[in-house]
Tab-separated table of C-alpha atoms in Angstrom:
chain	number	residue	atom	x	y	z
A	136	UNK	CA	-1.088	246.763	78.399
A	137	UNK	CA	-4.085	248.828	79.592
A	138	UNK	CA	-3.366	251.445	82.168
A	139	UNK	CA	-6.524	252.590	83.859
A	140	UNK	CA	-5.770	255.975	84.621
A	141	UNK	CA	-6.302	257.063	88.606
A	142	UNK	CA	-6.427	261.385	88.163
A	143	UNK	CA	-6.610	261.518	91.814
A	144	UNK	CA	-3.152	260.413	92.350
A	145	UNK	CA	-2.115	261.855	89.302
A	146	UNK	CA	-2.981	265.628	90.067
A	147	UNK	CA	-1.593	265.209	93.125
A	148	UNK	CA	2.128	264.106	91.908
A	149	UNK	CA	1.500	267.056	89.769
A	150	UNK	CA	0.859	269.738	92.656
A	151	UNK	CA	4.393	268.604	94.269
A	152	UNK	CA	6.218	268.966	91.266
A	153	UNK	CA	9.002	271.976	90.948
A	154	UNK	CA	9.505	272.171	94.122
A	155	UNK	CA	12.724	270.350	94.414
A	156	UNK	CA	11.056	267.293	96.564
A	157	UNK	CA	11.303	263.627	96.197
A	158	UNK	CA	7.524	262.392	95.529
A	159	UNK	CA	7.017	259.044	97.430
A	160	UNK	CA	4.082	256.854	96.388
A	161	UNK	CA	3.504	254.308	99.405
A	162	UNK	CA	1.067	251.881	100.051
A	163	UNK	CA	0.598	248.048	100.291
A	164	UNK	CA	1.946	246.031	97.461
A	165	UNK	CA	-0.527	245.357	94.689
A	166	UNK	CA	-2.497	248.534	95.287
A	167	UNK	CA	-1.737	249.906	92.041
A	168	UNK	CA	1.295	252.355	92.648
A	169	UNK	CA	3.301	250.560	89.652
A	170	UNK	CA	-0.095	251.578	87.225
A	171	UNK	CA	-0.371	254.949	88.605
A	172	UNK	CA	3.634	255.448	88.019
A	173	UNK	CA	3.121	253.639	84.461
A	174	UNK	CA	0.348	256.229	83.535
A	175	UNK	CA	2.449	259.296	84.986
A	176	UNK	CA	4.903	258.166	82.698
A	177	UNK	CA	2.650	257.850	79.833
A	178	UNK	CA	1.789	261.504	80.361
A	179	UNK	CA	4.867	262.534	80.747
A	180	UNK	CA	6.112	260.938	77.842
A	181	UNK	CA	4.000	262.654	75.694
A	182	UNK	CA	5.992	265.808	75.947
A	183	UNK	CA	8.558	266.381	73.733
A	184	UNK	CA	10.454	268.361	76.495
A	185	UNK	CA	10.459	265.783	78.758
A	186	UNK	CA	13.228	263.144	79.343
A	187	UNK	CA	11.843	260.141	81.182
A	188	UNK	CA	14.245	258.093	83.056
A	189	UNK	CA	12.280	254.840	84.526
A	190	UNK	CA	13.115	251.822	86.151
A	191	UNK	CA	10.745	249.019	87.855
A	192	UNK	CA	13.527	246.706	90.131
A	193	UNK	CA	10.749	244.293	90.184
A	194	UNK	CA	11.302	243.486	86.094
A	195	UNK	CA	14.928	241.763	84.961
A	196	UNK	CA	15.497	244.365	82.590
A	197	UNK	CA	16.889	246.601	85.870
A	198	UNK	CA	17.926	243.753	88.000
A	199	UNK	CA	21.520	244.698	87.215
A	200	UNK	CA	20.751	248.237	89.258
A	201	UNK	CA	21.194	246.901	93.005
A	202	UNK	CA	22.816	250.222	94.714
A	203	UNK	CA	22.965	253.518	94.787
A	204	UNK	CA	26.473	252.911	92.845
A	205	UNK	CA	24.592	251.216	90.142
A	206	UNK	CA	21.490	253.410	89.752
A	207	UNK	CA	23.877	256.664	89.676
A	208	UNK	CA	25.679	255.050	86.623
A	209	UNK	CA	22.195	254.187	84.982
A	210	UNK	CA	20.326	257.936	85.370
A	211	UNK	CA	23.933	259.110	84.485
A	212	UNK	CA	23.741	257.654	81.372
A	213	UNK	CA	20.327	258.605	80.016
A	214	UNK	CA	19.989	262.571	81.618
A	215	UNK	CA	19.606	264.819	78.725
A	216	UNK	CA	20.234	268.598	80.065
A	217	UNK	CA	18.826	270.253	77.644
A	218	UNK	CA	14.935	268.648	79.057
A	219	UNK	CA	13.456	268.174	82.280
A	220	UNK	CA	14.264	264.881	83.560
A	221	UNK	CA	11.719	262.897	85.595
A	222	UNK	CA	13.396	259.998	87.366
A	223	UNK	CA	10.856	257.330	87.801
A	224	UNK	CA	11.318	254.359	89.777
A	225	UNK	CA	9.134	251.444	90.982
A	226	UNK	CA	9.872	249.483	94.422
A	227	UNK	CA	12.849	251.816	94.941
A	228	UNK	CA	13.268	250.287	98.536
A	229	UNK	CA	15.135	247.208	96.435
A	230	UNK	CA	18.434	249.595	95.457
A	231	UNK	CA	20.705	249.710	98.586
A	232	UNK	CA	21.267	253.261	99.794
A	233	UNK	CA	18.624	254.146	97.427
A	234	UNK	CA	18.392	257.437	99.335
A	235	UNK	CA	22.167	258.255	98.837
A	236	UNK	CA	21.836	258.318	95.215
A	237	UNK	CA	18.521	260.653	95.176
A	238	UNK	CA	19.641	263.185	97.993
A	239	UNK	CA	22.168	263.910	94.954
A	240	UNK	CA	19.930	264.390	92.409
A	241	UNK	CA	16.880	266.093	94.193
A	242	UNK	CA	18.359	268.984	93.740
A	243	UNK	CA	19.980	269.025	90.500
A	244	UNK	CA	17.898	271.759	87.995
A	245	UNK	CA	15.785	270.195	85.662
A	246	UNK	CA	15.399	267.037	87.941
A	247	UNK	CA	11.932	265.532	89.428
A	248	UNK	CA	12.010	262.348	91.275
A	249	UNK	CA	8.772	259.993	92.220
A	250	UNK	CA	9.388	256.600	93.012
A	251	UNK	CA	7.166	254.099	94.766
A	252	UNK	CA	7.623	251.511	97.782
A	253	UNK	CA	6.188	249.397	100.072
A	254	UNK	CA	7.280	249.651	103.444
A	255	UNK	CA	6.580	252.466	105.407
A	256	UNK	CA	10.059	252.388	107.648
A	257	UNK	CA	12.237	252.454	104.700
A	258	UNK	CA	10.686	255.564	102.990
A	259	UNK	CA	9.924	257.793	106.055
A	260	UNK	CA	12.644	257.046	108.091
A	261	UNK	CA	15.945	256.403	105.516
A	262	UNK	CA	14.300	259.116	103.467
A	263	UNK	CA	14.088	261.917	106.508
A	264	UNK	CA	16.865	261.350	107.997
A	265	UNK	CA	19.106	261.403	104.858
A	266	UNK	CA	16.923	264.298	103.100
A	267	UNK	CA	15.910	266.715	105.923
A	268	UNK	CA	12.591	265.571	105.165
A	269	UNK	CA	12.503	267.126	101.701
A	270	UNK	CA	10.306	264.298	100.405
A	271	UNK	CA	6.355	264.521	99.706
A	272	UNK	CA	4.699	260.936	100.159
A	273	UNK	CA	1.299	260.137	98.735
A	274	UNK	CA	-0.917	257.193	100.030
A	275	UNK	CA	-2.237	254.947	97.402
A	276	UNK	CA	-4.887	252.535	98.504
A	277	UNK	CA	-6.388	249.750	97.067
A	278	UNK	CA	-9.936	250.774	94.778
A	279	UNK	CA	-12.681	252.606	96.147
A	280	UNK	CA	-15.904	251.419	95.631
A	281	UNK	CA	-16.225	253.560	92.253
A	282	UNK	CA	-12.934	252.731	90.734
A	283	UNK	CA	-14.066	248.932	91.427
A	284	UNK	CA	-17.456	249.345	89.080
A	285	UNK	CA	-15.089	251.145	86.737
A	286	UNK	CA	-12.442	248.924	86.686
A	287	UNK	CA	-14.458	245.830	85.990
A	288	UNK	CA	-17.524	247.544	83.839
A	289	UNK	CA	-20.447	247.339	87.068
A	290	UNK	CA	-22.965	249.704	87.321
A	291	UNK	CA	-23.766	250.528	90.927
A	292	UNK	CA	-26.296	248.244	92.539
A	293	UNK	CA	-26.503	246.158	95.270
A	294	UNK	CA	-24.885	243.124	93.659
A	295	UNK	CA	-21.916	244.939	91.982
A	296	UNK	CA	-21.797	246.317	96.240
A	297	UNK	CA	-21.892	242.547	97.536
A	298	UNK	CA	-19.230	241.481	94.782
A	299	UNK	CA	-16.776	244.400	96.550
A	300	UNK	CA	-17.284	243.615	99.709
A	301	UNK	CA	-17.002	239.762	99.028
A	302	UNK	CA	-13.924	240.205	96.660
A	303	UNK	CA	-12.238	243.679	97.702
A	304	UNK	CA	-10.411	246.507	95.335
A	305	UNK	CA	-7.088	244.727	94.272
A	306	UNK	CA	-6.472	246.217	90.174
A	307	UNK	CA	-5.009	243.535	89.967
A	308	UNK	CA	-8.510	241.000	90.146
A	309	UNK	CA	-9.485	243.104	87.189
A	310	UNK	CA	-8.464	239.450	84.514
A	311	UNK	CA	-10.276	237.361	86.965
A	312	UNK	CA	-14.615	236.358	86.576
A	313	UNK	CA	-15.940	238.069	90.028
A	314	UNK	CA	-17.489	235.037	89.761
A	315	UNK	CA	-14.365	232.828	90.312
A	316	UNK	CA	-14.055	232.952	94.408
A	317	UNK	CA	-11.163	230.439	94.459
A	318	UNK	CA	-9.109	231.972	91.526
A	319	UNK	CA	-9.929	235.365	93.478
A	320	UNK	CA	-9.361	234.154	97.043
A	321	UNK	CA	-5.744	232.745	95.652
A	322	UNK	CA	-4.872	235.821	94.240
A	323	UNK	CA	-5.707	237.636	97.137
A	324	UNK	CA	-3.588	235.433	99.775
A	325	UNK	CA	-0.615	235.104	97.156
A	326	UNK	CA	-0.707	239.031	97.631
A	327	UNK	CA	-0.887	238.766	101.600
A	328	UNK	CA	1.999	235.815	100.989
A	329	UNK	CA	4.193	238.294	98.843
A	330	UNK	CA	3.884	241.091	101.523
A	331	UNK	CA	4.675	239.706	104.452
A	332	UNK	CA	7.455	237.666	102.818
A	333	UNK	CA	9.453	240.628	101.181
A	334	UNK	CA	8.144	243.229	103.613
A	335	UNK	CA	8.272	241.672	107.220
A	336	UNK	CA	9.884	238.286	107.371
A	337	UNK	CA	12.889	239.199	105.176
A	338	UNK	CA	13.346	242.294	106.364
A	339	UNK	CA	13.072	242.351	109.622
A	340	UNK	CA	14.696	238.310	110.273
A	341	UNK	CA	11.517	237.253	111.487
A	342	UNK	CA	11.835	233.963	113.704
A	343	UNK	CA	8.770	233.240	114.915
A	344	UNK	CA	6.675	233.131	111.241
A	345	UNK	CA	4.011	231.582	112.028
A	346	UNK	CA	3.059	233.685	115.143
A	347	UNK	CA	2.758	236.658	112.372
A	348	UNK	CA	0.724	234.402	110.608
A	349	UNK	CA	-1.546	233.600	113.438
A	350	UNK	CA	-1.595	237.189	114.303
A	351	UNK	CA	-2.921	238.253	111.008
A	352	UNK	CA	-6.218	235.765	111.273
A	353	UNK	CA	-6.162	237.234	114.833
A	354	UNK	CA	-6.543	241.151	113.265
A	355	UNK	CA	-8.890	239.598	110.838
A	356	UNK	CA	-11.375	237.830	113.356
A	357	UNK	CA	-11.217	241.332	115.448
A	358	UNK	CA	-11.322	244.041	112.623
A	359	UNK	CA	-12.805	246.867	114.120
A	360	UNK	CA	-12.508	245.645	117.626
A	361	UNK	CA	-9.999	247.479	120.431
A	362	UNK	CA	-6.870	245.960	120.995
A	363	UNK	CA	-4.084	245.741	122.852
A	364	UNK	CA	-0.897	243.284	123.350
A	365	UNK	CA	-2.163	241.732	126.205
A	366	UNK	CA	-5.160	240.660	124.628
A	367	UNK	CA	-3.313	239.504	121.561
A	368	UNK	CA	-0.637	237.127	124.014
A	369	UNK	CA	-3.863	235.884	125.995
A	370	UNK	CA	-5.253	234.625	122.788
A	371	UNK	CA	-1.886	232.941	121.910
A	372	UNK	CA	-2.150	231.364	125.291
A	373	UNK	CA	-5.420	229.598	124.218
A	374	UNK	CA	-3.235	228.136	121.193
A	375	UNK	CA	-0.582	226.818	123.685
A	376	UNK	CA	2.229	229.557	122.449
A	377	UNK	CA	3.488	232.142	124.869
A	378	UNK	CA	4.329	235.185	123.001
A	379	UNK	CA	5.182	238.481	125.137
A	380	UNK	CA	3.643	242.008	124.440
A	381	UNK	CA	6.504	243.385	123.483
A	382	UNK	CA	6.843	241.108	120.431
A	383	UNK	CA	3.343	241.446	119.483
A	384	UNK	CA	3.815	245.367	119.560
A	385	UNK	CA	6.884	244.852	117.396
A	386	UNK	CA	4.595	242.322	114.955
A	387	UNK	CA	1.896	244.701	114.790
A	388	UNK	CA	4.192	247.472	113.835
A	389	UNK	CA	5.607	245.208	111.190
A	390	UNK	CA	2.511	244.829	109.571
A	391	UNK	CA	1.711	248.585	109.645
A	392	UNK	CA	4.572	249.880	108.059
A	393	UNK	CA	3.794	247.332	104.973
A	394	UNK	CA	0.193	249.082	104.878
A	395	UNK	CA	-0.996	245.369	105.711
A	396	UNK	CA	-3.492	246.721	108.505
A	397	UNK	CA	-4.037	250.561	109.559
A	398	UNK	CA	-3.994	251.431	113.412
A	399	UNK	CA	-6.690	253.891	114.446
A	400	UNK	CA	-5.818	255.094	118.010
A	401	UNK	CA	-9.178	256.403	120.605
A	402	UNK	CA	-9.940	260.118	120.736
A	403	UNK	CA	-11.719	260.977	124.060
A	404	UNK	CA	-14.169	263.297	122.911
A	405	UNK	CA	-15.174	265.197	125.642
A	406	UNK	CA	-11.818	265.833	126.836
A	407	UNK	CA	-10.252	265.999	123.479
A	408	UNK	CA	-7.156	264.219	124.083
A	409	UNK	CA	-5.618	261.195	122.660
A	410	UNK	CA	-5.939	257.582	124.957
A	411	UNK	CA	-3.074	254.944	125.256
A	412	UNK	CA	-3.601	251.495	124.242
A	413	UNK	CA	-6.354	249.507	123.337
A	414	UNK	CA	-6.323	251.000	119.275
A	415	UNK	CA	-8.394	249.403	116.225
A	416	UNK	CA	-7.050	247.577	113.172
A	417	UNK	CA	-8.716	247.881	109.788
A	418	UNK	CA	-7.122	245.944	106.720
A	419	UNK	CA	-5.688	247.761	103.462
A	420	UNK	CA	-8.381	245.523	101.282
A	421	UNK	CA	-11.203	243.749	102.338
A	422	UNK	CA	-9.997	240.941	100.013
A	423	UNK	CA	-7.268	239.985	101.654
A	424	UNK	CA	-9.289	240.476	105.168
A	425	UNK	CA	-11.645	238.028	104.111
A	426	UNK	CA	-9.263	235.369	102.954
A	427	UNK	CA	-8.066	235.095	106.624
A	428	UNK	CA	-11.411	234.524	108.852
A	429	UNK	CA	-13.187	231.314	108.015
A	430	UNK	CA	-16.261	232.449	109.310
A	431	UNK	CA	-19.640	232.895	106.578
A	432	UNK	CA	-19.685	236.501	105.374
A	433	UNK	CA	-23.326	237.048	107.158
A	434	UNK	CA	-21.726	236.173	110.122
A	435	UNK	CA	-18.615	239.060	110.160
A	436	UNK	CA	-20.738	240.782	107.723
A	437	UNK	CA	-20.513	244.615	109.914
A	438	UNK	CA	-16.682	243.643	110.247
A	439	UNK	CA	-16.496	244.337	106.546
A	440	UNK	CA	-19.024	246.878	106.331
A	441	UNK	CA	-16.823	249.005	108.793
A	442	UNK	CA	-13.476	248.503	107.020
A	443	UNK	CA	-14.866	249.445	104.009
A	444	UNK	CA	-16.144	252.633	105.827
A	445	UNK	CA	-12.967	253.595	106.921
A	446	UNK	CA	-11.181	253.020	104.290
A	447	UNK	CA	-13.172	255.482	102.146
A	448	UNK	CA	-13.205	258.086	104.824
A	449	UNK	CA	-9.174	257.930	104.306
A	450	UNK	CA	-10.042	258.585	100.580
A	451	UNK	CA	-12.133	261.144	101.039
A	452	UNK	CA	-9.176	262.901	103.103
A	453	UNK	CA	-10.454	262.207	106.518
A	454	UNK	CA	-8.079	261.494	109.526
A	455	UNK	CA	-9.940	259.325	111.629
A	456	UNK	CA	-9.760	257.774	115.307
A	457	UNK	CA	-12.458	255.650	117.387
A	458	UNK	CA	-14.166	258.432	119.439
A	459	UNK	CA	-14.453	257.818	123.305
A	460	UNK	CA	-17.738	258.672	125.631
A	461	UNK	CA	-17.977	257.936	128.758
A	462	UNK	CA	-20.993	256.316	128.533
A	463	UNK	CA	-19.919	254.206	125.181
A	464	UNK	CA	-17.893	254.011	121.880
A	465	UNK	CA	-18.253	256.008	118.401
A	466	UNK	CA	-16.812	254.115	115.411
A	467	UNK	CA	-15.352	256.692	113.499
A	468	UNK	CA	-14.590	260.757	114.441
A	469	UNK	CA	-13.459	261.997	111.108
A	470	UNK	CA	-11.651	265.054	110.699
A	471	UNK	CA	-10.286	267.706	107.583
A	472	UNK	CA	-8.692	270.843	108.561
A	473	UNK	CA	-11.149	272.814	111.161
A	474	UNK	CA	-14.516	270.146	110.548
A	475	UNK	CA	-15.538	266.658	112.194
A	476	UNK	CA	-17.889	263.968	111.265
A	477	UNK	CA	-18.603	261.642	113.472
A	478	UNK	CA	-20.142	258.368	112.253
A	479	UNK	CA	-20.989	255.040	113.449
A	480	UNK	CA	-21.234	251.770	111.212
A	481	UNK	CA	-23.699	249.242	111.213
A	482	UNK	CA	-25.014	245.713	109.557
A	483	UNK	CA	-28.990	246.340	109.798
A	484	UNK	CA	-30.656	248.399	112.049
A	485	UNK	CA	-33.667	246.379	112.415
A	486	UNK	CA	-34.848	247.184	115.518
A	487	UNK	CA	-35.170	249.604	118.826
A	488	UNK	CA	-32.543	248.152	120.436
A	489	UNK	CA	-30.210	248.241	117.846
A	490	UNK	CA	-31.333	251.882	116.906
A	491	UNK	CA	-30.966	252.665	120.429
A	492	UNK	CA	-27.441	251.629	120.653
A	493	UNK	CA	-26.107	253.338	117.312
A	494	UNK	CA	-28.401	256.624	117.258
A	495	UNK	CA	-28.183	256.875	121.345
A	496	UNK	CA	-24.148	256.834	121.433
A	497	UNK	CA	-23.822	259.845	119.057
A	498	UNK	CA	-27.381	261.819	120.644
A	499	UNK	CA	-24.824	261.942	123.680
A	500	UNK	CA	-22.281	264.019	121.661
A	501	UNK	CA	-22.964	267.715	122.535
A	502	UNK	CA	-21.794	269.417	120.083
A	503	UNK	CA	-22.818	270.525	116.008
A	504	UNK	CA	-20.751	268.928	114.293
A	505	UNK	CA	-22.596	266.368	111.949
A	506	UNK	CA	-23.202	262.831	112.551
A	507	UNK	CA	-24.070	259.924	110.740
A	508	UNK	CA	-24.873	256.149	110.918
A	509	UNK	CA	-24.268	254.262	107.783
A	510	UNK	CA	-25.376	250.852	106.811
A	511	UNK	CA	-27.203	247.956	105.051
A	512	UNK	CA	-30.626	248.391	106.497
A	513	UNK	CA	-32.590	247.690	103.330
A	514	UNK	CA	-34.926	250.710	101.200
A	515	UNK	CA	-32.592	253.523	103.069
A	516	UNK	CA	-30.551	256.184	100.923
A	517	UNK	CA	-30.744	259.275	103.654
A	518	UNK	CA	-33.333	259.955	105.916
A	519	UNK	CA	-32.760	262.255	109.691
A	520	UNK	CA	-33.227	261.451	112.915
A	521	UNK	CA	-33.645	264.185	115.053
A	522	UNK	CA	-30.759	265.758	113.400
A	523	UNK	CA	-28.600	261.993	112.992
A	524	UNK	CA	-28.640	261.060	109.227
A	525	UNK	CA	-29.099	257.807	107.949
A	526	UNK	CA	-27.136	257.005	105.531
A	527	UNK	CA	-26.957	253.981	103.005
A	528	UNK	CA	-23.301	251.942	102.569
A	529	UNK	CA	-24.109	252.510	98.708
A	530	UNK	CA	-24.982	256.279	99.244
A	531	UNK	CA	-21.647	256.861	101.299
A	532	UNK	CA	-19.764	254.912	99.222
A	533	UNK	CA	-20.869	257.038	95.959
A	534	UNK	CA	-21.644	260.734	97.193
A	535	UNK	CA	-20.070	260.551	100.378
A	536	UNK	CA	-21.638	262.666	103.210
């Protein structure tokens, strides 16, 4: 099996290591955690003074291991004291009292523990309350841009662009002909299918399925748009189904602790304070996204365009909100330690008006900090105007600002 190494997450396991914390690789399912634990243990096992201890509960070879009982009898069996002993395990949120059995061994000498999962609630909450938060969790996201060309052999250009933001950064398309949309779209929804099954309905007891499954095409025809539960229950009132706020707060949550969609609350810049309700959702992957809008791609074309956008800024190490002006919106207000970006995201800027509204909104921002607006406008890699750059969606997604 080929494991296509990610260093990124790999270095950064390493930093948190000997320091007597749980590592905690979360993220949606399918976003490559079980390849970047596989290649960790690769490395790993490459040192004779190393003792690698690994279990994935989504093979039958560990199905036996089903509580904290069970998986205390299993690393009991196989911990050699005379090596360090690295405690891998895949889905962990399967084993019952998981957390019971690692609060024991976190802080045993000679012990490291990273294990991966897929539902927010489980691993932050069970985990901090049982561990005093002595955990360390890393987000893994679906590819980038650049892992996608390396992952299935592109060189950038625009169509090896169009072919990601038609098809998304799922490792797990890398068998499948980019040219093979209903093989790809399958895959894609079977992943969606997987996730909310295992992750929400089970969970959680969900009753009213296919409300969640309305609600999803609902975040996908309004990706980047503000929200709030009222609009959400108006819109199920057009579909003859009275659902209260309440339960589509509780839904929405659901789907944001499986790292299904991403809320991005408003930052009101001027007064630099966070603003209640009315938040954006972006999607994990644009794959999935795209499998639930049946809408023509030059149609929600700047949907995508800003998903991918944020998505990147998270992997660049950006937090990032919607930005609030008075007089108007900015997409994206970026920040990393004491710095800010603030960028806005756009199909084509063809004309005045257009140029007006996405240069105008950030000229109105007073301050230095830099500002961008990326997009698709054909023949542009960077140019400035009046101190706005103009940035490329190939450029940003390459060399970044």
């Amino acid at each position: 099996m080929e494991i296509l190494s990610r260093p990124e997450y790999i270095h950064e396991i390493r930093r948190h290591l000997g320091k007597q914390t749980i590592i905690v690789l979360t993220g949606q399912r399918r976003v490559g955690k079980s390849y970047v634990l596989l290649d960790l243990k690769r490395l790993l096992s490459s040192d004779s003074q190393n003792n690698v201890i690994f279990i994935d509960k989504e093979k039958k070879e560990w199905k036996e291991i089903k509580n904290d009982s069970d998986l205390n009898d299993y690393i009991d069996a196989r911990i050699d004291s005379t090596r360090t002993n690295f405690i891998l395990i895949d889905e962990v949120q399967e084993i019952k009292d998981f957390e019971d059995s690692l609060r024991n061994y976190r802080t045993e000498n000679g012990v490291e523990i990273v294990v991966t999962g897929s539902n927010a609630e489980t691993l932050s909450g069970d985990l901090s309350t049982k561990l005093g938060g002595r955990h360390h969790e890393i987000y893994v996201q679906s590819l980038c841009y650049l892992d996608f060309l390396r992952f299935h052999s592109l060189t950038d250009s625009d169509e090896s662009l169009r072919k990601f933001i038609d098809v998304g950064g799922l490792p797990g398309l890398k068998p499948y002909d980019l040219a093979d949309i209903d093989g790809l779209r399958t895959y894609c929804e079977d992943v969606l299918n997987t996730a909310l099954m295992k992750d929400i309905i089970l969970r959680h007891k969900v009753r009213n399925v296919p409300f969640l499954y309305n609600l999803v095409k609902f975040l996908a025809d309004n990706t980047g748009k503000l929200i709030s539960a009222t609009s959400i229950s108006k819109y199920m009132r057009g579909r003859k189904e009275s659902v209260s706020t309440d339960l589509a707060l509780r839904y929405i949550k659901y789907l944001s602790d499986a790292y299904i969609v991403h809320k991005v609350e408003r930052f009101e810049i001027r007064g630099k304070k966070l603003l209640e309700s009315n938040d954006k959702y972006y999607f994990e992957d644009v794959g999935i996204r795209n499998t639930q809008t049946l809408v023509g791609r030059d149609k929600d074309i700047e949907k995508v365009i800003e998903n991918i956008i944020y998505q990147q800024l998270v992997h660049d190490g950006y937090k990032v909100q919607v930005g609030q002006l008075q007089a108007g919106e900015i997409d994206f207000v970026c920040t990393k330690g004491t710095s800010r970006v603030y960028a806005q995201a756009s199909y084509l800027i063809a004309g005045e008006e257009t140029r007006e509204r996405e240069f105008g909104a950030l000229k109105k921002i007073k301050d230095n900090y830099p500002k961008y607006v990326i997009s698709l406008t054909p023949m542009v890699t960077r140019t400035d105007d009046e101190g706005i750059i103009h940035l490329s969606l190939r450029e940003f997604l390459v060399n970044g600002f």
